Backbone as numpy.savetxt, mean C-alpha at the origin, in Angstrom:
# Nx Ny Nz CAx CAy CAz Cx Cy Cz
-33.40 3.74 9.87 -32.36 2.40 9.85 -31.80 1.95 11.21
-31.68 0.79 11.74 -31.44 0.13 12.49 -29.93 0.59 12.85
-29.65 1.49 14.13 -28.34 2.16 14.36 -27.92 0.98 15.77
-28.79 -0.43 16.05 -28.16 -0.84 17.34 -27.07 -1.59 17.37
-26.67 -2.59 15.93 -25.66 -2.92 15.99 -25.45 -4.66 14.65
-27.21 -4.90 15.29 -27.81 -6.21 15.03 -27.52 -6.11 13.26
-27.03 -7.28 12.82 -27.76 -7.03 11.37 -28.72 -7.39 11.04
-29.36 -6.39 9.77 -30.59 -6.40 9.41 -30.87 -6.52 8.05
-29.58 -7.02 7.29 -29.32 -6.86 5.26 -28.98 -8.58 5.35
-29.21 -9.31 6.07 -28.70 -10.77 5.23 -27.45 -11.34 5.50
-26.64 -9.80 6.38 -24.97 -10.44 5.97 -24.28 -10.33 7.66
-24.98 -12.10 8.16 -24.32 -11.57 9.42 -23.30 -12.86 9.27
-23.54 -13.38 8.53 -21.71 -14.37 8.64 -20.53 -13.60 7.83
-20.83 -11.80 7.66 -19.69 -11.64 7.26 -18.80 -10.68 8.52
-17.49 -10.63 8.55 -16.98 -10.29 9.57 -17.27 -8.43 10.03
-17.53 -8.35 11.44 -17.60 -6.81 11.65 -17.05 -5.91 10.77
-16.05 -6.15 11.06 -15.18 -5.25 10.06 -15.48 -4.56 8.76
-15.86 -5.77 8.56 -16.55 -5.96 6.59 -17.96 -5.41 6.09
-18.74 -5.34 7.46 -20.15 -4.80 7.10 -20.31 -3.36 7.78
-19.47 -3.09 8.93 -18.96 -1.87 8.62 -18.56 -0.52 8.06
-17.38 -1.33 7.40 -17.00 -0.95 6.36 -17.63 -0.27 4.99
-18.32 -1.35 4.56 -19.22 -1.52 3.55 -20.71 -0.37 4.00
-21.21 -0.25 5.18 -21.81 0.50 5.69 -23.32 -0.91 5.86
-23.29 -1.91 5.86 -23.96 -2.47 6.33 -24.70 -3.54 7.76
-23.73 -2.08 8.20 -24.42 -2.13 9.63 -23.75 -1.45 10.29
-23.87 -0.38 11.39 -23.53 0.95 12.53 -23.25 0.37 13.46
-22.28 1.72 14.41 -21.93 1.03 15.81 -22.79 1.14 16.57
-23.01 1.16 17.32 -24.17 0.81 18.47 -24.79 2.64 18.75
-26.03 2.51 18.77 -25.72 3.63 19.78 -25.72 4.24 20.84
-25.75 3.46 21.91 -25.47 4.37 23.14 -23.86 4.37 23.47
-23.67 5.60 24.30 -22.58 6.38 24.63 -22.58 7.80 23.28
-21.68 8.35 23.51 -21.43 9.99 23.54 -21.64 9.70 21.86
-22.14 10.66 20.82 -22.69 11.17 19.77 -21.88 12.08 18.69
-22.59 13.17 19.62 -21.80 14.52 19.31 -20.34 14.10 18.97
-20.11 15.20 18.41 -18.98 15.24 17.74 -17.75 13.51 17.45
-18.90 12.70 17.41 -17.93 11.18 17.60 -18.56 10.74 16.60
-18.05 9.85 15.64 -18.72 8.91 14.92 -17.51 7.96 14.34
-17.07 6.86 13.47 -16.22 6.48 13.24 -15.62 6.86 12.12
-16.31 7.67 11.13 -15.32 8.29 10.28 -14.54 9.16 10.84
-15.36 9.40 11.68 -13.84 10.77 12.55 -12.60 9.62 13.37
-12.98 9.34 14.06 -12.02 7.97 14.44 -10.88 7.12 13.50
-11.47 6.98 12.51 -10.97 6.11 11.51 -9.83 7.96 11.03
-10.53 8.87 10.25 -9.70 9.99 9.79 -8.35 10.52 11.09
-9.12 10.78 12.45 -8.20 11.39 13.04 -7.42 9.85 13.26
-6.91 8.53 13.35 -6.12 7.93 13.56 -4.74 7.68 12.69
-5.57 7.73 11.18 -4.68 8.04 10.29 -4.25 9.13 10.40
-4.86 10.25 11.00 -3.49 11.58 11.32 -2.40 11.47 11.82
-3.20 10.54 13.30 -2.00 10.63 14.34 -0.75 9.52 13.76
-1.29 9.08 13.06 -0.30 7.73 12.52 1.00 8.56 11.64
0.05 9.24 10.59 0.90 10.42 10.06 1.57 11.17 10.88
1.31 11.66 11.83 2.39 12.33 12.05 3.61 11.65 13.45
2.62 10.42 14.16 3.95 9.91 15.03 4.18 8.18 14.58
3.67 7.79 13.72 4.22 6.35 13.00 3.17 5.74 12.90
3.33 3.98 12.99 1.93 2.93 13.42 2.31 2.53 14.67
3.60 3.00 15.42 3.62 2.82 16.53 2.21 3.11 17.81
1.20 4.35 16.67 0.86 5.52 18.10 -0.15 4.75 17.89
-0.70 3.84 17.15 -2.04 3.64 16.53 -2.20 2.64 17.87
-2.26 3.19 18.85 -3.96 2.81 20.16 -4.52 2.99 20.87
-5.49 2.60 20.96 -7.24 3.20 21.04 -6.77 4.16 22.47
-6.11 4.21 23.11 -5.45 5.49 24.60 -5.32 6.13 23.98
-4.07 6.35 22.98 -3.76 7.40 22.04 -4.36 8.34 21.67
-5.20 7.30 20.85 -6.35 7.74 20.08 -7.66 8.99 20.71
-8.33 8.08 21.37 -9.10 8.20 22.71 -8.54 10.14 23.11
-7.27 9.83 23.36 -6.92 11.35 23.84 -7.09 12.58 23.00
-6.87 12.11 21.43 -6.90 13.09 20.90 -8.04 13.65 20.41
-9.00 12.40 20.51 -10.43 12.77 20.08 -10.73 13.86 21.29
-10.38 13.18 22.50 -11.17 14.51 23.83 -12.53 13.45 24.30
-12.22 11.72 23.61 -13.32 10.63 24.43 -12.33 9.82 25.41
-13.22 9.81 25.79 -12.48 8.31 26.86 -12.15 7.00 26.01
-11.58 6.51 26.49 -11.11 4.94 25.54 -12.55 4.42 25.14
-13.13 4.18 26.07 -13.87 3.14 26.62 -15.33 3.17 25.12
-14.85 4.72 24.96 -16.46 5.56 24.52 -16.05 5.06 22.34
-14.31 4.91 22.57 -14.42 4.19 20.78 -14.68 2.99 20.98
-14.46 2.52 21.81 -15.20 1.18 21.57 -16.35 0.73 21.31
-17.48 1.74 21.45 -18.56 0.74 21.00 -18.87 1.57 19.54
-17.74 2.48 18.95 -17.34 2.41 17.50 -16.87 0.93 16.74
-15.29 0.51 17.65 -14.20 0.07 16.67 -14.29 -1.00 18.31
-14.23 -1.76 18.35 -14.26 -3.17 18.92 -13.00 -3.95 19.77
-11.86 -2.99 18.52 -10.50 -3.53 18.64 -9.61 -2.94 18.50
-7.78 -2.70 18.51 -6.84 -1.95 17.53 -7.39 -2.69 16.54
-7.21 -4.23 16.24 -7.42 -5.01 15.11 -8.55 -4.47 14.45
-9.51 -4.34 14.51 -10.19 -4.09 13.79 -10.15 -2.21 12.80
-9.93 -1.82 14.07 -9.62 -0.58 13.92 -8.85 -0.24 12.61
-6.99 -1.25 12.76 -6.43 -1.09 11.57 -7.43 -1.81 9.83
-8.09 -2.63 9.85 -8.09 -3.08 9.57 -8.97 -2.03 8.49
-10.07 -1.26 9.32 -10.47 0.45 8.54 -9.93 1.01 8.00
-9.25 1.05 8.93 -7.47 1.57 8.50 -7.25 1.90 6.96
-6.85 0.02 7.24 -6.17 -0.24 5.63 -6.82 0.65 4.43
-8.45 0.61 4.15 -9.59 0.92 3.47 -9.09 1.92 3.16
-8.97 2.63 4.35 -9.34 4.42 4.54 -8.01 5.12 3.44
-6.60 4.25 4.19 -5.46 4.73 3.54 -5.27 5.53 2.44
-5.99 4.26 1.62 -5.22 3.71 0.04 -6.37 4.65 -1.00
-7.73 4.86 -0.07 -8.14 5.70 -0.32 -8.77 5.24 -2.09
-10.21 6.71 -3.20 -10.66 5.93 -3.97 -9.66 4.75 -5.30
-10.25 4.26 -5.65 -9.36 3.91 -7.21 -8.86 5.05 -7.69
-8.13 4.82 -9.25 -7.81 5.74 -9.59 -8.84 6.14 -11.09
-9.39 7.21 -11.42 -9.96 7.09 -12.97 -8.66 6.96 -14.32
-9.09 5.97 -14.43 -8.08 5.51 -16.41 -9.22 5.65 -17.20
-8.81 6.65 -17.86 -9.82 6.34 -19.41 -10.19 5.35 -20.18
-11.78 5.34 -20.43 -11.63 3.35 -20.96 -11.24 3.29 -21.91
-10.77 4.05 -22.92 -9.98 4.11 -23.47 -8.51 4.37 -24.23
-7.52 3.55 -22.94 -6.75 3.96 -22.97 -6.16 2.50 -22.85
-4.87 2.09 -23.66 -4.77 0.73 -23.59 -4.18 0.22 -22.94
-4.30 -1.17 -22.58 -3.66 -1.83 -21.31 -2.72 -1.69 -21.02
-1.86 -1.66 -21.28 -0.30 -0.82 -21.07 -0.30 0.04 -19.97
-0.73 1.00 -21.17 -0.22 2.68 -20.08 -1.59 2.28 -19.02
-2.92 1.88 -19.45 -3.87 1.69 -17.87 -3.63 0.63 -17.03
-3.06 -0.06 -17.18 -2.08 -1.06 -15.76 -0.77 -0.36 -15.16
-0.20 0.69 -16.19 1.31 1.38 -15.42 0.48 2.49 -14.66
-0.58 3.50 -14.83 -1.37 4.31 -14.66 -1.56 3.85 -13.16
-1.89 2.43 -13.27 -2.81 1.88 -12.02 -1.91 1.39 -10.97
-1.00 1.07 -11.46 0.37 0.62 -10.06 0.99 1.84 -9.63
1.40 2.83 -10.34 1.65 4.01 -10.15 0.50 5.26 -9.22
-0.21 5.25 -9.38 -1.50 5.94 -8.52 -1.08 5.26 -7.39
-1.51 3.22 -7.09 -1.04 2.69 -5.47 0.18 2.52 -5.35
1.36 2.82 -5.97 2.37 3.73 -5.00 2.23 4.51 -4.63
1.77 5.74 -5.38 1.60 7.08 -5.17 1.31 6.87 -3.47
0.09 6.14 -3.28 -1.27 6.27 -2.46 -0.62 5.65 -1.50
-0.14 4.31 -1.67 1.01 4.70 -0.12 1.98 5.48 0.35
2.49 5.23 -1.07 3.23 6.66 -0.11 3.40 7.94 0.64
2.20 8.37 0.42 1.92 9.14 1.19 1.58 8.65 2.91
1.53 7.42 3.18 1.41 6.80 4.63 2.33 5.85 4.59
3.68 6.38 5.14 4.38 4.73 4.81 4.18 4.63 6.45
3.93 4.66 7.03 3.04 4.11 8.47 2.87 2.85 8.23
1.93 3.18 7.42 0.86 1.76 6.76 1.76 1.05 6.18
2.55 0.78 5.81 4.08 -0.04 4.73 4.33 -1.08 6.13
4.30 -0.29 7.17 5.02 -1.07 8.37 3.78 -2.04 9.91
2.60 -1.85 8.56 1.83 -2.89 9.80 1.67 -4.36 8.69
1.71 -5.32 9.09 1.41 -6.84 8.96 -0.19 -7.08 7.96
0.12 -7.46 7.01 -0.72 -7.26 6.28 -1.23 -8.81 6.30
-0.86 -9.97 7.22 -2.28 -10.58 7.40 -2.02 -11.47 6.55
-3.35 -12.43 6.93 -3.73 -13.76 6.44 -4.78 -13.58 5.67
-5.57 -12.44 5.92 -6.88 -11.97 5.69 -7.05 -10.80 4.22
-7.70 -11.11 2.22 -7.59 -10.22 1.98 -7.78 -9.18 2.01
-7.93 -7.75 1.60 -8.42 -6.25 1.58 -9.74 -6.68 0.90
-10.75 -6.71 2.18 -12.41 -6.32 1.69 -13.20 -5.33 2.19
-12.46 -3.49 1.95 -13.27 -2.98 1.67 -13.78 -2.04 0.82
-14.79 -1.09 0.90 -15.22 -0.60 -0.93 -13.78 -0.19 -1.58
-13.01 0.30 -0.71 -12.02 1.36 -1.34 -10.67 0.22 -2.59
-10.82 -0.79 -1.62 -9.69 -1.77 -2.21 -10.53 -2.64 -3.53
-11.74 -3.06 -2.91 -12.17 -4.16 -3.81 -12.52 -2.61 -4.99
-12.95 -1.21 -5.51 -12.37 -0.38 -6.35 -11.53 -0.77 -6.78
-10.06 -0.42 -6.38 -9.00 -0.35 -6.73 -8.99 -2.04 -7.54
-9.88 -3.43 -7.70 -9.18 -4.47 -8.03 -10.33 -4.66 -9.14
-10.87 -4.27 -9.40 -12.37 -3.34 -10.40 -11.58 -2.86 -11.18
-11.01 -1.48 -10.94 -10.44 -0.62 -11.58 -9.37 -1.26 -12.48
-8.47 -2.34 -11.70 -7.19 -3.06 -12.01 -7.44 -3.69 -13.23
-9.14 -4.40 -13.07 -9.36 -5.96 -13.71 -10.23 -5.14 -15.41
-10.12 -3.91 -15.27 -11.13 -3.27 -16.50 -9.47 -2.51 -17.34
-8.67 -2.22 -16.78 -7.22 -2.33 -17.84 -7.09 -3.29 -18.31
-7.36 -4.45 -18.12 -7.31 -5.66 -19.01 -8.53 -5.94 -19.97
-9.61 -5.31 -19.62 -10.93 -5.81 -20.17 -11.16 -5.96 -21.78
-10.53 -5.14 -21.95 -9.70 -5.47 -23.79 -9.11 -6.59 -24.16
-8.69 -7.03 -23.50 -7.49 -7.79 -23.47 -8.00 -9.80 -23.93
-7.19 -10.68 -24.60 -7.48 -11.14 -24.56 -7.80 -12.85 -23.90
-7.07 -12.33 -23.24 -6.78 -12.89 -21.26 -8.12 -13.68 -20.86
-8.12 -14.64 -20.36 -9.39 -14.85 -18.96 -9.21 -14.54 -18.51
-10.29 -14.02 -17.53 -10.30 -13.31 -15.92 -9.52 -13.59 -14.62
-9.17 -15.17 -15.05 -8.81 -15.63 -14.04 -7.12 -14.82 -14.38
-6.82 -15.31 -15.43 -5.56 -14.62 -15.72 -5.34 -12.85 -15.43
-6.05 -12.53 -15.88 -6.67 -11.07 -15.68 -6.17 -10.90 -13.83
-7.14 -11.14 -13.15 -6.68 -11.08 -11.93 -5.32 -11.58 -11.37
-5.05 -11.92 -11.91 -3.51 -13.09 -11.09 -2.38 -12.13 -11.74
-2.60 -11.64 -12.91 -2.18 -9.82 -13.53 -1.81 -9.35 -12.31
-3.51 -8.33 -11.80 -3.84 -7.36 -11.07 -2.92 -7.87 -9.99
-3.58 -9.17 -9.47 -2.61 -8.60 -7.92 -1.33 -8.97 -7.78
-0.64 -9.68 -9.05 1.07 -9.42 -9.31 1.25 -8.01 -9.24
0.81 -7.92 -9.81 1.27 -6.47 -10.21 0.68 -5.44 -8.73
-0.12 -5.24 -7.64 -0.11 -5.16 -6.68 0.66 -5.29 -5.13
1.34 -6.98 -5.64 2.50 -7.00 -5.17 3.70 -6.75 -4.68
3.94 -6.18 -6.35 5.38 -5.69 -6.74 5.17 -4.30 -6.54
4.04 -3.79 -6.21 4.42 -1.77 -6.39 4.08 -1.74 -4.21
3.35 -3.13 -3.78 3.39 -2.67 -2.38 5.04 -2.94 -1.83
5.43 -4.46 -2.23 7.50 -4.75 -2.03 7.93 -4.04 -1.91
7.86 -3.23 -3.60 9.14 -1.65 -4.22 8.69 -0.86 -2.91
7.39 -0.12 -2.75 6.49 0.42 -1.44 7.07 0.29 -0.16
7.36 -0.74 0.22 8.07 -1.46 1.49 9.55 -1.29 1.94
10.35 -1.40 0.55 12.13 -1.35 0.37 11.86 0.32 0.16
11.34 0.80 -0.75 11.73 2.60 -0.35 11.22 3.53 1.18
10.27 2.50 1.21 9.93 3.67 3.49 11.14 3.00 4.02
11.70 2.13 3.82 12.09 1.48 4.59 12.93 2.23 4.33
13.88 2.02 3.14 15.90 2.22 3.17 15.76 3.80 3.22
14.49 4.59 2.98 14.60 6.40 3.77 14.86 6.25 4.64
14.39 5.35 5.99 13.79 5.46 7.82 15.10 4.93 8.10
16.11 4.55 7.36 17.39 3.76 7.00 18.10 5.06 7.48
18.32 5.52 5.98 19.06 6.55 5.61 18.92 7.44 6.56
18.27 8.14 7.27 17.21 9.21 8.19 18.42 9.07 9.14
18.63 7.59 9.88 19.15 7.38 11.07 20.65 7.38 10.53
21.36 7.54 9.21 23.10 6.89 9.12 23.71 8.71 8.63
24.54 8.65 9.22 25.85 9.94 8.77 26.05 9.84 7.56
26.40 11.06 7.11 26.24 11.39 5.90 28.17 10.11 5.56
28.78 10.63 6.57 29.95 10.29 5.95 30.15 8.74 6.13
28.91 8.16 7.19 29.16 6.81 6.90 28.21 5.74 5.88
27.40 6.67 5.19 26.68 6.84 3.76 27.44 7.53 3.01
28.70 7.31 2.59 29.51 7.18 1.92 30.32 6.22 2.41
30.60 6.00 3.04 31.72 4.71 3.34 31.18 3.90 2.70
29.41 3.80 2.82 29.27 2.33 2.26 28.93 2.54 0.61
29.14 3.78 0.27 28.89 3.63 -1.34 29.04 2.28 -2.39
28.54 2.01 -2.64 29.21 0.31 -3.09 30.29 0.81 -4.40
30.44 2.70 -4.55 31.38 2.96 -6.34 32.66 2.48 -5.26
32.30 3.27 -4.21 33.12 3.02 -3.65 33.90 2.10 -2.70
33.39 1.54 -1.56 33.44 0.04 -1.31 33.54 -0.98 -1.95
32.85 -1.07 -2.52 33.27 -2.64 -3.33 34.81 -3.03 -4.25
35.22 -1.99 -4.97 36.67 -1.84 -5.63 37.44 -1.83 -4.41
36.82 -1.87 -2.86 38.04 -2.10 -1.37 38.50 -3.62 -1.83
36.91 -4.30 -1.98 37.00 -5.39 -0.90 36.98 -6.90 -1.63
36.19 -6.23 -3.31 36.27 -7.44 -4.30 37.50 -7.71 -5.16
38.05 -9.03 -5.03 38.27 -9.47 -5.59 38.40 -10.29 -7.24
38.89 -9.68 -8.55 38.13 -9.98 -9.10 38.07 -11.49 -10.15
38.90 -12.22 -9.70 39.03 -13.36 -9.75 37.43 -14.10 -9.09
37.32 -13.61 -8.16 36.07 -14.75 -7.37 35.04 -13.82 -7.85
35.08 -12.53 -8.31 34.44 -11.77 -8.36 33.96 -11.08 -9.51
34.19 -11.62 -10.58 34.45 -11.56 -12.07 33.40 -10.12 -12.50
31.44 -11.15 -12.54 30.59 -10.45 -12.78 30.27 -9.09 -12.22
30.55 -8.86 -10.76 30.66 -7.96 -9.66 31.56 -6.81 -10.17
32.74 -6.98 -10.11 33.78 -5.96 -10.93 33.75 -5.52 -12.06
32.93 -6.34 -12.79 33.03 -5.88 -14.24 31.73 -4.38 -14.56
30.58 -4.77 -13.26 29.64 -3.95 -13.36 30.41 -2.25 -12.07
31.15 -2.90 -11.38 31.61 -1.59 -11.30 32.11 -1.20 -11.80
32.83 -1.34 -12.45 33.56 -0.63 -13.69 33.32 -0.04 -14.76
31.90 -1.10 -15.47 30.92 -0.25 -16.08 30.60 0.91 -15.47
30.74 2.04 -14.07 29.73 2.48 -13.05 28.56 1.98 -12.95
28.04 0.72 -12.31 26.41 0.37 -12.72 26.25 1.14 -11.07
26.82 1.21 -10.38 26.47 1.62 -8.84 26.78 3.11 -8.92
27.06 4.08 -9.93 27.49 4.96 -10.19 25.93 6.38 -9.54
26.63 6.99 -8.35 24.76 7.62 -8.80 24.64 8.60 -9.42
23.78 9.03 -9.64 23.59 10.44 -10.82 22.45 11.68 -10.27
22.52 12.44 -9.98 22.42 13.40 -9.17 20.84 13.80 -9.42
21.02 13.83 -10.92 20.22 14.74 -11.42 18.95 14.07 -12.05
18.78 12.06 -11.12 17.89 11.00 -11.80 17.96 11.15 -9.81
15.94 10.56 -10.16 15.04 10.27 -8.87 15.26 8.49 -8.79
16.15 8.00 -8.08 16.58 6.64 -8.46 15.40 6.15 -8.35
14.23 5.93 -6.93 13.77 5.46 -6.54 12.61 5.66 -8.07
12.12 6.65 -7.98 11.35 6.75 -9.18 12.22 5.34 -10.30
13.04 5.85 -10.59 13.61 4.80 -11.88 13.11 3.72 -11.78
13.49 3.25 -10.70 13.58 1.83 -10.47 12.27 1.07 -10.31
11.88 1.63 -9.56 10.39 1.74 -10.01 9.48 1.02 -11.31
9.94 2.01 -11.97 9.46 2.54 -13.57 9.65 0.55 -13.76
11.27 0.53 -13.62 12.33 -0.16 -14.67 11.74 -1.28 -14.86
11.33 -1.82 -12.93 11.17 -3.40 -13.04 9.63 -3.06 -12.73
8.44 -1.41 -13.17 7.63 -2.13 -13.70 7.11 -2.60 -15.04
7.94 -2.10 -15.62 8.14 -2.13 -17.49 8.44 -3.13 -17.61
9.38 -4.57 -17.10 9.32 -5.20 -17.28 8.88 -6.88 -16.55
8.15 -6.50 -15.72 7.24 -6.98 -15.72 5.33 -6.51 -16.72
5.50 -5.64 -17.33 4.21 -5.18 -17.96 5.42 -5.44 -19.39
6.11 -5.74 -19.61 6.97 -6.94 -20.70 6.34 -8.22 -20.45
6.30 -8.44 -19.59 6.03 -10.30 -19.47 4.41 -10.23 -19.22
3.98 -9.33 -19.54 2.36 -9.64 -19.49 2.12 -9.36 -21.03
2.72 -8.45 -21.68 2.65 -8.16 -23.29 2.37 -9.68 -23.86
3.56 -10.43 -23.67 3.88 -11.58 -24.25 3.10 -12.76 -23.87
2.68 -12.16 -22.74 1.09 -13.62 -22.35 -0.09 -13.61 -23.26
-0.81 -12.07 -23.37 -1.56 -11.15 -23.67 -0.64 -11.77 -25.75
0.28 -11.90 -26.66 0.14 -11.99 -27.65 0.11 -13.27 -27.80
0.64 -14.21 -26.69 0.17 -15.57 -26.54 -1.56 -16.23 -26.57
-2.14 -15.54 -26.23 -3.77 -15.23 -26.17 -4.27 -15.20 -27.24
-3.90 -13.95 -28.28 -4.41 -13.84 -29.17 -4.87 -14.74 -30.77
């Protein structure tokens, strides 16, 4: 195999990060090889970010962790942007295995829940900009394939299946971002201040029933009362996902 970094597969028009992710090219062979590889760099970057957050992802910090010079890393990863693009595919990990005979609704719910859990294992990733480029790494493409497979036995045409999978994933990412941000913010708020911001306590002191009749009724009916036995993050995720799947079910019925 040519390890010079030159394209030998006819894929030279693809971005370098894409070719690296798919093993269609390799970093240049010059420079230190023993103890250093693209996989080692990416795994170490994820470990550093898991421990110190997304802000720690610099080539200098990574080089220090690995015990090599920053220039050594540039022989494998050309820039921080390329590093993050490669990490994005590695963070999400392999696509979930869903039994082929699983009904579409259960299958898509499993797929969405697996994506949510994968993202929440590396919450720093949720702080990164999604950018304008769709994920193209092998893991992300495998997730897309698995999601489309959930709808394979439905009468929906392939373009609609793709739209459903895409929007399901966007819901998962949005929900994960909210949960991670809320948890991070809550960690910096004192228990006394958090209690003061409890809607069930705060809103009755502020609301004029004449101006806010619907919100006043919601408070009176216990809409904001906390149940210590309920994991509201999981409950809210499941509730909204079920609403999304209800809409998909109506769309499927319309195509029968």
